[in-house]
Amino acid sequence: MSSQFALLKTRRFGPFFATQFLGAFNDNLFKNALVVLLTFQAAQWTSLGVGLLANLAAGIFILPFFLFSATAGQLADKYDKARLARLVKLLEIAIVLVAGAGFALHSLELLFASLFLLGLHSTLFGPVKYAILPQHLHQDELVGGNALIEAGTFVAILIGTLIGGLLAGTNGGTLWITAGCLLVAVLGYLASRGIPGAPAPEPGLRVNLNPLSETWRNIGFARRNRTVFLAILGISWFWLYGALLLAQFPAYAKDVLGGSESSVTLLLAVFTFGIGIGSLLCERLSGKQVEIGLVPLGSIGLTVFGLDLAFASPAGVAGAALPIGALLQQPHMLHVLFDLFALGLFGGFFIVPLYALMQLRSDPAHRARIIAANNIMNALFMVVGAGAAAGLLSSGLSIPTLFAVAALCNAAVALYIYRLVPEFLLRFIVWMLVHTVYRLDTRNIEHIPASGPALLVCNHVSYVDALVIAAACRRPIRFVMDHRIFHWPLLSFVFRTARAIPIAPARENAALLEKAYDEVAAALGAGELVAIFPEGRLTPDGEVGEFRPGIRRILERHPVAVLPMALSGLWDSPFSHSAHSALNRLLRLRPLRRIALNVGEPVAALEAEPQALREAVLELRGSEQ
């Protein structure tokens, strides 16, 4: 984790992180202070119900994302992002003055207007926030940078909500809220002055002020890459789910748990602490790469612990107003707090890889507008979520039941996304393989090209060789494999999802052999990676067998670079031929078995003779033993 924290000391990240942190802190200080005031002093401000007020405030805050994100994305693609950040911070100072006037005049309308304007401030900063990271960070820093931004955001939420809740409960709190927000806004502007320049990718862009047509255009940019668009849908669903939970916390603390004003802050603290920890763990769990295999893991946790939170909640103890010390002594509280922490933790696993994936695979010329499309979708989902929650609560649904409904919907949305893009589920399976059964060491993995076609050749030691190689390489690989292994019951789903290419000897199925060569040619022609095991079978003795001449036939049709690779440490594993029986396989199954994948230098197609490639694999295998 130390490498990602080192970014905080750099000028290309540190001032931007401070600007973002202070902005998120200010938004939540004001928003939570306002919600707590309206929850516990509602009669002084309005006759509306507490639950309706909380969801109304959440909806007002995120409405500008839906209305103005398209314009914000254009501005971030047209102008220097560092300059825009400074202008947005000046706007924040003016907004705080409007909020102060609302408190002084005891005007709920003016306070909601300032909440709307704070949402506008965040809307304008959103495309800058995520589009600037790929400009200032290297690719292997992108996950760590996003993790710090997400963790920092939720730590800012934690501290902002803590201080906002405390100030809301003090005498003369409105004056302190205004002064605190103004101080933070000024500090945010000063921090923004240290952000280095981030030149505009399209300075000649003509800004379209029509939000409807530009919104549709931005969504069109996002839809050009299906994976990016579905990542945006996943991010948007997370914010709907998270915003729905957060909006219920004041009423949940008061009416279900029987807590006081300070108990709202406790719930938010535990939840946001979990998200911060989950976000920071992403870099370590993903090996500094964009590991979308963490996304299904996150979605499982969001569903399981969302349901458990609903079942762990008490029937309701309205009016108790217990202080934190007394509340923590209640038998259900530790269970509730654990569920909230777990929801945050798995939320971090879910959201960080999706943000990094969206940034990495977006067209740089349109990146800010694609991020604007993401913000539009986020806003749409959260507005719908706030409206649905308000409607369900008004119809008599309890808050714990609302949590259960949200968790079940989360499972349905996750299954829908993974059905459309099996790459998420495939990466999850291979990630689980190498983090529970094996400990995979990779060497020279950077030899595999980031784009364009290449032929990978590797020794064949076990039934899971393809999964191990797929886990090591973040690019999708088309594996050519024996048709019998392709149809192996436990792994056939994985191989089909990965679009593996089954092959058979000519004497067994000549038509399948020809079809395999045609598919390999099509894949290489489309710029994909293709991997083959040129021994033609699993090794019967752990040694590297002779390479078959099919390599030459592949390269004659598409003379691409060939990368020799060597697997070691798998021969005595339960998935190799050395385990002769099911019992022997079971006895050999031990967690975190150390294995290695070594990737050699690319070999030109004209020099890629089978015998030469075999010798290269033998040399690579020997260097790992």
Coordinates of C-alpha atoms in Angstrom, one line a residue:
M1 CA 0.0 0.0 0.0
S2 CA 3.0 2.3 0.5
S3 CA 3.4 3.0 -3.2
Q4 CA -0.1 4.5 -3.6
F5 CA 0.5 6.8 -0.5
A6 CA 3.7 8.0 -2.1
L7 CA 1.5 9.7 -4.7
L8 CA 0.4 12.2 -2.1
K9 CA 3.9 13.7 -1.9
T10 CA 3.9 14.4 -5.7
R11 CA 2.8 17.8 -7.1
R12 CA 1.0 16.0 -9.9
F13 CA -1.4 14.3 -7.4
G14 CA -1.0 15.9 -3.9
P15 CA -2.7 19.3 -4.5
F16 CA -5.4 17.8 -6.6
F17 CA -6.1 15.2 -3.8
A18 CA -6.3 18.0 -1.2
T19 CA -8.7 20.0 -3.4
Q20 CA -10.9 17.0 -4.0
F21 CA -10.8 16.0 -0.3
L22 CA -11.8 19.5 0.9
G23 CA -14.6 19.8 -1.6
A24 CA -16.1 16.4 -0.6
F25 CA -15.6 17.4 3.1
N26 CA -17.5 20.7 2.6
D27 CA -20.4 19.1 0.7
N28 CA -21.0 16.6 3.4
L29 CA -20.4 19.0 6.3
F30 CA -23.2 21.2 5.0
K31 CA -25.5 18.4 3.7
N32 CA -25.3 16.3 6.9
A33 CA -25.7 19.3 9.2
L34 CA -28.8 20.3 7.2
V35 CA -30.3 16.8 7.2
V36 CA -29.7 16.4 11.0
L37 CA -31.2 19.8 11.7
L38 CA -34.3 18.9 9.6
T39 CA -34.5 15.4 11.2
F40 CA -34.3 16.4 14.8
Q41 CA -35.7 20.0 14.6
A42 CA -38.2 19.4 11.7
A43 CA -41.1 21.3 13.4
Q44 CA -39.0 24.5 13.4
W45 CA -38.5 24.4 9.7
T46 CA -41.4 22.6 8.0
S47 CA -44.4 20.3 8.4
L48 CA -43.0 17.7 6.0
G49 CA -42.1 14.2 7.3
V50 CA -38.6 13.4 8.4
G51 CA -38.1 10.5 5.9
L52 CA -39.4 12.6 3.0
L53 CA -37.2 15.5 3.9
A54 CA -34.0 13.3 3.9
N55 CA -34.8 11.9 0.5
L56 CA -35.8 15.3 -0.8
A57 CA -32.4 16.8 0.3
A58 CA -30.6 13.9 -1.4
G59 CA -32.5 14.4 -4.6
I60 CA -32.0 18.1 -4.7
F61 CA -28.2 17.7 -4.2
I62 CA -27.7 15.3 -7.1
L63 CA -30.3 16.9 -9.5
P64 CA -27.6 19.2 -11.0
F65 CA -25.5 16.2 -12.0
F66 CA -28.4 15.2 -14.3
L67 CA -29.0 18.7 -15.6
F68 CA -25.5 20.1 -16.1
S69 CA -23.1 17.2 -16.4
A70 CA -23.1 17.4 -20.2
T71 CA -21.9 21.0 -20.1
A72 CA -19.3 20.2 -17.5
G73 CA -17.9 17.5 -19.6
Q74 CA -17.5 19.8 -22.6
L75 CA -15.8 22.4 -20.5
A76 CA -13.3 19.8 -19.1
D77 CA -12.4 18.7 -22.7
K78 CA -12.2 22.3 -23.9
Y79 CA -10.2 24.0 -21.2
D80 CA -7.3 23.3 -18.9
K81 CA -8.6 21.2 -16.0
A82 CA -6.4 22.8 -13.4
R83 CA -7.8 26.2 -14.3
L84 CA -11.4 24.9 -14.1
A85 CA -10.7 23.4 -10.7
R86 CA -9.7 26.9 -9.4
L87 CA -12.8 28.5 -10.8
V88 CA -15.0 25.9 -9.3
K89 CA -13.4 26.5 -5.9
L90 CA -14.2 30.2 -6.2
L91 CA -17.8 29.3 -6.9
E92 CA -17.8 27.2 -3.8
I93 CA -17.0 30.2 -1.6
A94 CA -19.9 32.1 -3.1
I95 CA -22.3 29.2 -2.4
V96 CA -21.3 29.0 1.2
L97 CA -22.3 32.7 1.6
V98 CA -25.7 31.9 0.1
A99 CA -26.1 29.1 2.7
G100 CA -25.2 31.4 5.5
A101 CA -27.9 33.8 4.4
G102 CA -30.4 30.9 4.4
F103 CA -29.5 30.1 8.0
A104 CA -29.6 33.8 9.1
L105 CA -33.1 34.3 7.5
H106 CA -34.3 30.8 8.7
S107 CA -35.3 30.1 5.0
L108 CA -35.6 26.5 4.1
E109 CA -36.0 27.5 0.4
L110 CA -32.7 29.3 0.5
L111 CA -31.0 26.4 2.2
F112 CA -32.3 24.0 -0.4
A113 CA -31.1 26.4 -3.1
S114 CA -27.6 26.4 -1.7
L115 CA -27.7 22.6 -1.5
F116 CA -28.7 22.6 -5.2
L117 CA -25.7 25.0 -5.9
L118 CA -23.3 22.7 -4.0
G119 CA -24.5 19.9 -6.3
L120 CA -23.8 22.2 -9.2
H121 CA -20.3 22.8 -7.8
S122 CA -19.7 19.0 -7.6
T123 CA -21.2 18.6 -11.1
L124 CA -18.6 21.0 -12.6
F125 CA -15.8 19.3 -10.7
G126 CA -16.7 15.7 -11.5
P127 CA -15.3 15.5 -15.1
V128 CA -12.2 17.4 -14.0
K129 CA -11.8 15.0 -11.0
Y130 CA -11.7 11.7 -13.0
A131 CA -10.4 12.9 -16.4
I132 CA -7.3 14.6 -14.9
L133 CA -6.1 11.3 -13.3
P134 CA -5.0 9.6 -16.6
Q135 CA -3.2 12.8 -17.6
H136 CA -1.1 13.0 -14.5
L137 CA -0.7 9.3 -13.5
H138 CA 1.0 6.4 -15.1
Q139 CA -1.1 3.4 -16.0
D140 CA 0.3 1.3 -13.1
E141 CA -0.6 4.2 -10.8
L142 CA -4.2 4.5 -12.0
V143 CA -5.7 1.9 -9.6
G144 CA -3.7 3.4 -6.6
G145 CA -4.7 6.9 -7.6
N146 CA -8.4 6.0 -7.9
A147 CA -8.2 4.1 -4.6
L148 CA -6.8 7.2 -2.8
I149 CA -9.4 9.4 -4.4
E150 CA -12.3 7.1 -3.4
A151 CA -10.8 6.5 0.1
G152 CA -10.1 10.2 0.6
T153 CA -13.6 11.0 -0.6
F154 CA -15.2 8.7 2.0
V155 CA -12.8 9.8 4.7
A156 CA -13.9 13.4 3.9
I157 CA -17.5 12.2 4.0
L158 CA -16.8 10.6 7.4
I159 CA -15.1 13.7 8.9
G160 CA -17.6 16.1 7.2
T161 CA -20.6 14.2 8.5
L162 CA -19.1 13.9 11.9
I163 CA -18.4 17.6 12.2
G164 CA -21.7 18.5 10.5
G165 CA -23.7 16.3 12.9
L166 CA -21.8 17.7 15.9
L167 CA -22.3 21.3 14.9
A168 CA -26.0 20.7 14.1
G169 CA -26.5 19.6 17.7
T170 CA -24.8 22.6 19.4
N171 CA -26.3 26.0 20.4
G172 CA -25.8 28.5 17.7
G173 CA -24.8 25.7 15.4
T174 CA -25.9 27.4 12.2
L175 CA -23.3 30.1 12.6
W176 CA -20.6 27.5 13.2
I177 CA -21.7 25.6 10.2
T178 CA -21.4 28.6 8.0
A179 CA -18.0 29.6 9.3
G180 CA -16.6 26.1 9.0
C181 CA -17.9 25.7 5.4
L182 CA -16.4 29.1 4.5
L183 CA -13.0 28.2 5.9
V184 CA -12.9 24.9 4.1
A185 CA -13.9 26.5 0.8
V186 CA -11.1 29.0 1.1
L187 CA -8.6 26.2 1.9
G188 CA -9.8 24.3 -1.1
Y189 CA -9.2 27.2 -3.4
L190 CA -5.7 27.6 -2.1
A191 CA -5.0 23.9 -2.6
S192 CA -6.3 24.1 -6.2
R193 CA -3.6 26.7 -7.0
G194 CA -1.0 24.0 -6.7
I195 CA -2.5 21.6 -9.3
P196 CA -0.2 21.5 -12.4
G197 CA -1.6 22.2 -15.8
A198 CA -3.7 19.6 -17.6
P199 CA -4.0 20.7 -21.2
A200 CA -7.3 20.3 -23.0
P201 CA -7.6 17.4 -25.4
E202 CA -10.0 19.4 -27.7
P203 CA -9.4 23.2 -27.2
G204 CA -11.4 23.9 -30.4
L205 CA -14.5 22.2 -29.1
R206 CA -17.7 24.3 -29.5
V207 CA -19.8 24.1 -26.4
N208 CA -23.3 23.0 -26.9
L209 CA -25.5 24.5 -24.2
N210 CA -28.5 22.4 -24.9
P211 CA -28.4 19.8 -22.1
L212 CA -30.7 17.3 -23.7
S213 CA -28.9 17.0 -27.1
E214 CA -25.5 17.1 -25.4
T215 CA -26.5 14.6 -22.8
W216 CA -27.6 12.2 -25.5
R217 CA -24.3 12.8 -27.4
N218 CA -22.2 12.1 -24.4
I219 CA -24.0 8.9 -23.7
G220 CA -23.3 8.0 -27.3
F221 CA -19.6 8.5 -26.7
A222 CA -19.8 6.1 -23.8
R223 CA -21.8 3.5 -25.7
R224 CA -19.1 3.2 -28.4
N225 CA -17.2 0.9 -26.0
R226 CA -19.6 -1.7 -24.5
T227 CA -17.4 -2.5 -21.6
V228 CA -17.1 1.2 -20.7
F229 CA -20.8 1.8 -20.9
L230 CA -21.6 -1.2 -18.7
A231 CA -18.9 -0.1 -16.2
I232 CA -20.8 3.2 -16.1
L233 CA -24.1 1.3 -15.4
G234 CA -22.3 -0.5 -12.6
I235 CA -21.0 2.7 -11.1
S236 CA -24.4 4.3 -11.4
W237 CA -26.1 1.4 -9.7
F238 CA -23.5 1.6 -6.8
W239 CA -24.3 5.3 -6.2
L240 CA -28.1 4.6 -6.3
Y241 CA -27.6 1.8 -3.7
G242 CA -25.2 3.8 -1.6
A243 CA -27.2 7.0 -1.7
L244 CA -30.3 5.1 -0.8
L245 CA -28.6 3.6 2.3
L246 CA -27.1 6.9 3.3
A247 CA -30.3 8.9 2.9
Q248 CA -32.1 6.5 5.4
F249 CA -29.5 6.7 8.1
P250 CA -31.0 9.7 10.1
A251 CA -34.5 8.1 10.2
Y252 CA -33.0 4.6 10.7
A253 CA -30.9 5.8 13.7
K254 CA -33.8 7.6 15.3
D255 CA -36.8 5.4 14.5
V256 CA -35.3 1.9 14.2
L257 CA -32.3 1.9 16.5
G258 CA -33.5 4.5 18.9
G259 CA -30.4 6.6 18.8
S260 CA -29.8 10.4 19.2
E261 CA -28.3 12.8 16.7
S262 CA -24.8 11.5 17.3
S263 CA -25.8 8.0 16.4
V264 CA -26.3 9.1 12.8
T265 CA -22.7 10.0 12.6
L266 CA -21.7 6.7 14.1
L267 CA -23.5 4.8 11.3
L268 CA -22.0 7.0 8.6
A269 CA -18.5 6.7 10.2
V270 CA -18.5 2.9 10.2
F271 CA -19.9 2.7 6.6
T272 CA -17.5 5.2 5.1
F273 CA -14.5 3.7 7.0
G274 CA -15.4 0.4 5.4
I275 CA -15.4 2.0 1.9
G276 CA -12.1 3.7 2.6
I277 CA -10.4 0.4 3.7
G278 CA -11.9 -1.5 0.7
S279 CA -10.7 1.1 -1.7
L280 CA -7.2 1.1 -0.4
L281 CA -7.0 -2.7 -0.5
C282 CA -7.9 -2.7 -4.2
E283 CA -4.3 -1.8 -5.3
R284 CA -2.8 -4.7 -3.2
L285 CA -5.5 -7.2 -4.3
S286 CA -5.2 -6.2 -8.0
G287 CA -1.4 -6.1 -8.2
K288 CA -1.5 -2.4 -9.3
Q289 CA -3.5 -3.3 -12.4
V290 CA -7.1 -2.8 -13.3
E291 CA -8.6 -6.0 -11.9
I292 CA -12.3 -6.2 -12.8
G293 CA -12.4 -9.6 -11.1
L294 CA -12.9 -7.7 -7.8
V295 CA -16.2 -6.3 -9.1
P296 CA -18.3 -9.5 -8.7
L297 CA -16.7 -10.0 -5.3
G298 CA -17.9 -6.6 -4.3
S299 CA -21.4 -7.2 -5.7
I300 CA -21.7 -10.4 -3.7
G301 CA -20.8 -8.6 -0.5
L302 CA -23.2 -5.8 -1.2
T303 CA -26.1 -8.2 -1.5
V304 CA -25.2 -10.6 1.4
F305 CA -24.6 -7.9 3.9
G306 CA -27.4 -5.7 2.7
L307 CA -29.8 -8.6 3.4
D308 CA -28.1 -9.3 6.7
L309 CA -28.5 -5.7 7.8
A310 CA -32.2 -5.9 7.2
F311 CA -32.5 -9.0 9.3
A312 CA -30.2 -7.7 12.0
S313 CA -32.2 -4.5 12.5
P314 CA -34.6 -4.4 15.5
A315 CA -38.3 -3.9 15.1
G316 CA -38.1 -0.2 16.1
V317 CA -37.7 1.7 19.3
A318 CA -38.9 5.2 18.3
G319 CA -38.4 8.0 20.9
A320 CA -35.7 6.3 22.9
A321 CA -32.9 8.8 21.8
L322 CA -30.2 6.8 23.4
P323 CA -26.6 8.3 23.6
I324 CA -23.9 6.4 21.7
G325 CA -22.6 4.6 24.9
A326 CA -26.1 3.2 25.7
L327 CA -26.8 2.4 22.1
L328 CA -23.6 0.3 21.8
Q329 CA -24.8 -1.8 24.7
Q330 CA -27.9 -2.9 22.8
P331 CA -27.6 -6.6 21.7
H332 CA -28.2 -5.8 18.0
M333 CA -25.8 -2.9 17.5
L334 CA -22.5 -4.8 16.9
H335 CA -24.2 -6.9 14.3
V336 CA -25.6 -3.8 12.6
L337 CA -22.2 -2.0 12.7
F338 CA -20.4 -5.0 11.3
D339 CA -22.9 -5.2 8.4
L340 CA -22.4 -1.5 7.7
F341 CA -18.6 -1.9 7.7
A342 CA -18.8 -4.9 5.4
L343 CA -21.1 -3.1 3.0
G344 CA -18.6 -0.3 2.8
L345 CA -15.6 -2.7 2.4
F346 CA -17.2 -4.6 -0.5
G347 CA -18.5 -1.3 -2.0
G348 CA -14.8 -0.3 -2.3
F349 CA -14.0 -3.5 -4.1
F350 CA -16.9 -2.9 -6.4
I351 CA -16.4 0.8 -7.3
V352 CA -12.6 1.4 -7.6
P353 CA -12.0 -1.1 -10.5
L354 CA -15.0 0.2 -12.4
Y355 CA -13.7 3.8 -12.2
A356 CA -10.2 2.8 -13.3
L357 CA -11.7 0.6 -16.1
M358 CA -13.8 3.5 -17.4
Q359 CA -10.8 5.9 -17.4
L360 CA -8.4 3.4 -19.0
R361 CA -10.7 2.2 -21.8
S362 CA -12.2 5.6 -22.7
D363 CA -11.1 7.5 -25.8
P364 CA -8.8 10.3 -24.4
A365 CA -10.3 12.9 -26.8
H366 CA -13.7 12.3 -25.3
R367 CA -12.8 11.1 -21.8
A368 CA -14.2 14.1 -19.8
R369 CA -17.5 13.9 -21.7
I370 CA -17.6 10.1 -21.1
I371 CA -17.1 10.9 -17.4
A372 CA -19.8 13.5 -17.8
A373 CA -22.1 10.7 -19.2
N374 CA -21.2 8.7 -16.2
N375 CA -22.2 11.6 -13.9
I376 CA -25.5 11.9 -15.8
M377 CA -26.2 8.3 -15.4
N378 CA -25.2 8.5 -11.7
A379 CA -27.6 11.4 -11.2
L380 CA -30.4 9.7 -13.1
F381 CA -30.1 6.5 -11.0
M382 CA -29.8 8.4 -7.7
V383 CA -32.8 10.6 -8.5
V384 CA -34.9 7.5 -9.4
G385 CA -33.6 5.7 -6.3
A386 CA -34.4 8.7 -4.0
G387 CA -37.9 8.9 -5.5
A388 CA -38.5 5.1 -5.3
A389 CA -37.3 5.1 -1.6
A390 CA -39.6 8.1 -0.8
G391 CA -42.5 6.4 -2.5
L392 CA -42.0 3.0 -0.8
L393 CA -41.5 4.6 2.6
S394 CA -44.6 6.7 2.2
S395 CA -46.6 3.6 1.3
G396 CA -45.7 2.0 4.6
L397 CA -42.6 0.1 3.9
S398 CA -40.1 -0.1 6.8
I399 CA -36.5 1.0 6.5
P400 CA -35.1 -2.5 7.1
T401 CA -37.4 -3.9 4.5
L402 CA -36.2 -1.1 2.1
F403 CA -32.6 -2.3 2.7
A404 CA -33.6 -5.9 1.8
V405 CA -35.3 -4.8 -1.4
A406 CA -32.2 -2.8 -2.4
A407 CA -30.0 -5.8 -1.7
L408 CA -32.1 -8.1 -3.8
C409 CA -32.2 -5.5 -6.7
N410 CA -28.4 -5.3 -6.4
A411 CA -28.1 -9.1 -7.1
A412 CA -30.4 -8.8 -10.1
V413 CA -28.5 -5.8 -11.6
A414 CA -25.1 -7.6 -11.0
L415 CA -26.4 -10.8 -12.8
Y416 CA -27.6 -8.7 -15.7
I417 CA -24.3 -6.9 -16.2
Y418 CA -22.3 -10.1 -15.9
R419 CA -24.5 -11.8 -18.4
L420 CA -23.9 -9.0 -20.9
V421 CA -20.2 -8.8 -20.2
P422 CA -18.9 -12.2 -19.1
E423 CA -15.4 -10.7 -18.8
F424 CA -16.3 -9.5 -15.3
L425 CA -17.3 -13.0 -14.1
L426 CA -14.3 -14.6 -15.9
R427 CA -11.9 -12.3 -14.2
F428 CA -13.5 -13.0 -10.9
I429 CA -13.1 -16.8 -11.4
V430 CA -9.4 -16.5 -12.3
W431 CA -8.8 -14.0 -9.6
M432 CA -10.2 -16.4 -7.0
L433 CA -8.1 -19.2 -8.4
V434 CA -4.8 -17.4 -8.0
H435 CA -5.7 -16.0 -4.6
T436 CA -7.1 -19.1 -2.9
V437 CA -5.4 -22.1 -4.6
Y438 CA -2.2 -20.5 -5.9
R439 CA 0.2 -17.7 -5.2
L440 CA 1.2 -16.6 -8.7
D441 CA 4.6 -15.0 -9.3
T442 CA 5.0 -13.3 -12.8
R443 CA 8.2 -12.3 -14.5
N444 CA 8.5 -10.1 -17.5
I445 CA 4.8 -9.9 -18.0
E446 CA 5.3 -6.5 -19.6
H447 CA 6.6 -8.3 -22.7
I448 CA 2.9 -9.1 -23.6
P449 CA 1.9 -6.1 -25.8
A450 CA -0.8 -3.8 -24.4
S451 CA -2.5 -3.8 -27.8
G452 CA -2.3 -5.6 -31.2
P453 CA -2.0 -9.3 -32.1
A454 CA 0.5 -11.7 -30.8
L455 CA 0.8 -15.5 -30.5
L456 CA 1.6 -16.9 -27.0
V457 CA 3.2 -20.3 -26.7
C458 CA 3.5 -22.1 -23.3
N459 CA 4.2 -25.5 -21.9
H460 CA 1.2 -27.5 -20.8
V461 CA 1.3 -28.8 -17.2
S462 CA -2.2 -28.8 -15.8
Y463 CA -5.9 -28.5 -16.6
V464 CA -5.9 -24.9 -15.2
D465 CA -3.0 -23.6 -17.2
A466 CA -5.2 -21.3 -19.3
L467 CA -6.8 -19.9 -16.1
V468 CA -3.4 -19.1 -14.6
I469 CA -2.2 -17.4 -17.7
A470 CA -5.5 -15.4 -18.0
A471 CA -5.0 -14.3 -14.4
A472 CA -1.6 -13.0 -15.1
C473 CA -2.5 -11.1 -18.3
R474 CA -5.1 -8.2 -18.0
R475 CA -5.8 -8.5 -21.8
P476 CA -8.4 -11.1 -22.9
I477 CA -6.7 -14.1 -24.5
R478 CA -8.1 -16.6 -27.0
F479 CA -6.8 -20.0 -25.9
V480 CA -6.5 -22.9 -28.3
M481 CA -7.1 -26.1 -26.4
D482 CA -7.8 -29.7 -26.7
H483 CA -11.5 -30.2 -27.3
R484 CA -11.8 -32.7 -24.5
I485 CA -10.4 -30.2 -21.9
F486 CA -12.7 -27.5 -23.5
H487 CA -15.7 -29.7 -22.6
W488 CA -14.4 -30.5 -19.1
P489 CA -17.6 -30.2 -16.9
L490 CA -16.2 -27.8 -14.2
L491 CA -14.4 -25.5 -16.6
S492 CA -16.3 -25.6 -19.8
F493 CA -18.3 -22.5 -18.8
V494 CA -15.1 -20.5 -18.2
F495 CA -13.6 -21.6 -21.5
R496 CA -16.7 -20.8 -23.5
T497 CA -17.0 -17.4 -21.8
A498 CA -13.3 -16.7 -22.6
R499 CA -14.1 -17.6 -26.3
A500 CA -11.5 -20.4 -26.2
I501 CA -10.9 -22.2 -29.5
P502 CA -11.3 -26.0 -29.3
I503 CA -9.1 -28.1 -31.5
A504 CA -8.7 -31.8 -32.3
P505 CA -6.2 -33.9 -34.2
A506 CA -7.0 -34.5 -37.9
R507 CA -7.5 -38.2 -37.3
E508 CA -10.2 -37.5 -34.7
N509 CA -12.0 -34.5 -36.3
A510 CA -10.5 -32.9 -39.4
A511 CA -13.4 -30.4 -39.7
L512 CA -12.8 -29.1 -36.1
L513 CA -9.1 -28.8 -36.8
E514 CA -9.7 -26.6 -39.9
K515 CA -12.3 -24.6 -38.0
A516 CA -9.8 -24.0 -35.2
Y517 CA -7.2 -22.6 -37.6
D518 CA -9.7 -20.4 -39.2
E519 CA -10.7 -19.0 -35.8
V520 CA -7.1 -18.4 -34.9
A521 CA -6.5 -16.5 -38.1
A522 CA -9.7 -14.4 -37.5
A523 CA -8.6 -13.6 -33.9
L524 CA -5.1 -12.5 -34.9
G525 CA -6.5 -10.5 -37.8
A526 CA -8.8 -8.7 -35.3
G527 CA -5.7 -7.7 -33.2
E528 CA -6.4 -10.2 -30.4
L529 CA -4.0 -12.3 -28.3
V530 CA -4.0 -16.0 -29.1
A531 CA -2.4 -18.6 -26.8
I532 CA -1.5 -22.2 -27.8
F533 CA 0.0 -25.2 -26.0
P534 CA 2.1 -26.6 -28.8
E535 CA 2.9 -29.9 -27.1
G536 CA -0.7 -30.8 -28.0
R537 CA -1.4 -32.5 -24.6
L538 CA -0.8 -32.3 -20.9
T539 CA 2.7 -33.4 -20.0
P540 CA 2.7 -36.9 -18.6
D541 CA 6.0 -36.6 -16.7
G542 CA 6.4 -32.9 -15.9
E543 CA 8.9 -32.3 -18.7
V544 CA 8.4 -30.1 -21.8
G545 CA 7.5 -32.3 -24.8
E546 CA 8.2 -31.7 -28.5
F547 CA 6.3 -28.8 -30.1
R548 CA 4.1 -29.7 -33.0
P549 CA 4.4 -28.0 -36.4
G550 CA 1.0 -26.3 -36.2
I551 CA 2.8 -23.1 -35.1
R552 CA 4.1 -22.7 -38.7
R553 CA 0.7 -23.0 -40.2
I554 CA -0.7 -20.3 -38.0
L555 CA 2.2 -17.9 -38.7
E556 CA 2.0 -18.5 -42.4
R557 CA -1.5 -16.9 -42.5
H558 CA -0.6 -14.2 -39.9
P559 CA 3.1 -13.5 -39.3
V560 CA 2.8 -12.0 -35.9
A561 CA 5.3 -11.8 -33.0
V562 CA 5.5 -15.0 -30.9
L563 CA 6.0 -14.8 -27.1
P564 CA 7.4 -18.0 -25.4
M565 CA 6.1 -18.5 -21.8
A566 CA 6.9 -21.1 -19.2
L567 CA 4.8 -22.3 -16.3
S568 CA 6.5 -23.9 -13.3
G569 CA 5.3 -25.2 -9.9
L570 CA 2.1 -26.9 -11.3
W571 CA 3.4 -30.4 -11.9
D572 CA 2.6 -31.8 -8.5
S573 CA -0.6 -29.8 -8.2
P574 CA -4.0 -31.5 -7.9
F575 CA -4.9 -30.5 -11.5
S576 CA -1.9 -32.2 -13.2
H577 CA -1.4 -35.8 -14.5
S578 CA 0.8 -36.5 -11.4
A579 CA -2.4 -36.7 -9.3
H580 CA -3.7 -40.1 -10.5
S581 CA -6.9 -40.3 -8.5
A582 CA -9.6 -38.0 -7.0
L583 CA -8.3 -38.8 -3.5
N584 CA -4.8 -37.9 -4.5
R585 CA -6.0 -34.6 -6.0
L586 CA -7.8 -33.8 -2.7
L587 CA -4.7 -34.6 -0.7
R588 CA -2.6 -32.3 -2.9
L589 CA -5.0 -29.4 -2.6
R590 CA -3.3 -26.9 -0.3
P591 CA -4.0 -23.1 -0.3
L592 CA -1.5 -20.6 -1.8
R593 CA 0.7 -23.0 -3.6
R594 CA 3.5 -21.0 -5.2
I595 CA 3.6 -21.1 -9.0
A596 CA 5.3 -19.0 -11.6
L597 CA 4.8 -17.7 -15.1
N598 CA 7.9 -16.4 -17.0
V599 CA 7.4 -14.5 -20.3
G600 CA 10.2 -14.4 -22.8
E601 CA 11.3 -11.8 -25.3
P602 CA 9.1 -11.6 -28.5
V603 CA 10.3 -13.7 -31.4
A604 CA 9.8 -12.6 -35.0
A605 CA 7.5 -14.8 -37.0
L606 CA 10.2 -15.8 -39.5
E607 CA 12.4 -17.1 -36.6
A608 CA 9.6 -18.9 -34.7
E609 CA 10.5 -22.5 -35.5
P610 CA 8.9 -25.1 -33.2
Q611 CA 12.3 -26.4 -31.9
A612 CA 13.6 -22.9 -31.2
L613 CA 10.5 -22.0 -29.3
R614 CA 10.7 -25.1 -27.3
E615 CA 14.3 -24.3 -26.3
A616 CA 13.2 -20.8 -25.3
V617 CA 10.4 -22.2 -23.1
L618 CA 12.9 -24.7 -21.5
E619 CA 15.3 -21.8 -20.8
L620 CA 12.5 -19.7 -19.2
R621 CA 11.3 -22.7 -17.2
G622 CA 14.8 -23.4 -15.9
S623 CA 15.3 -19.8 -14.8
E624 CA 12.3 -20.0 -12.5
Q625 CA 13.4 -23.2 -10.8

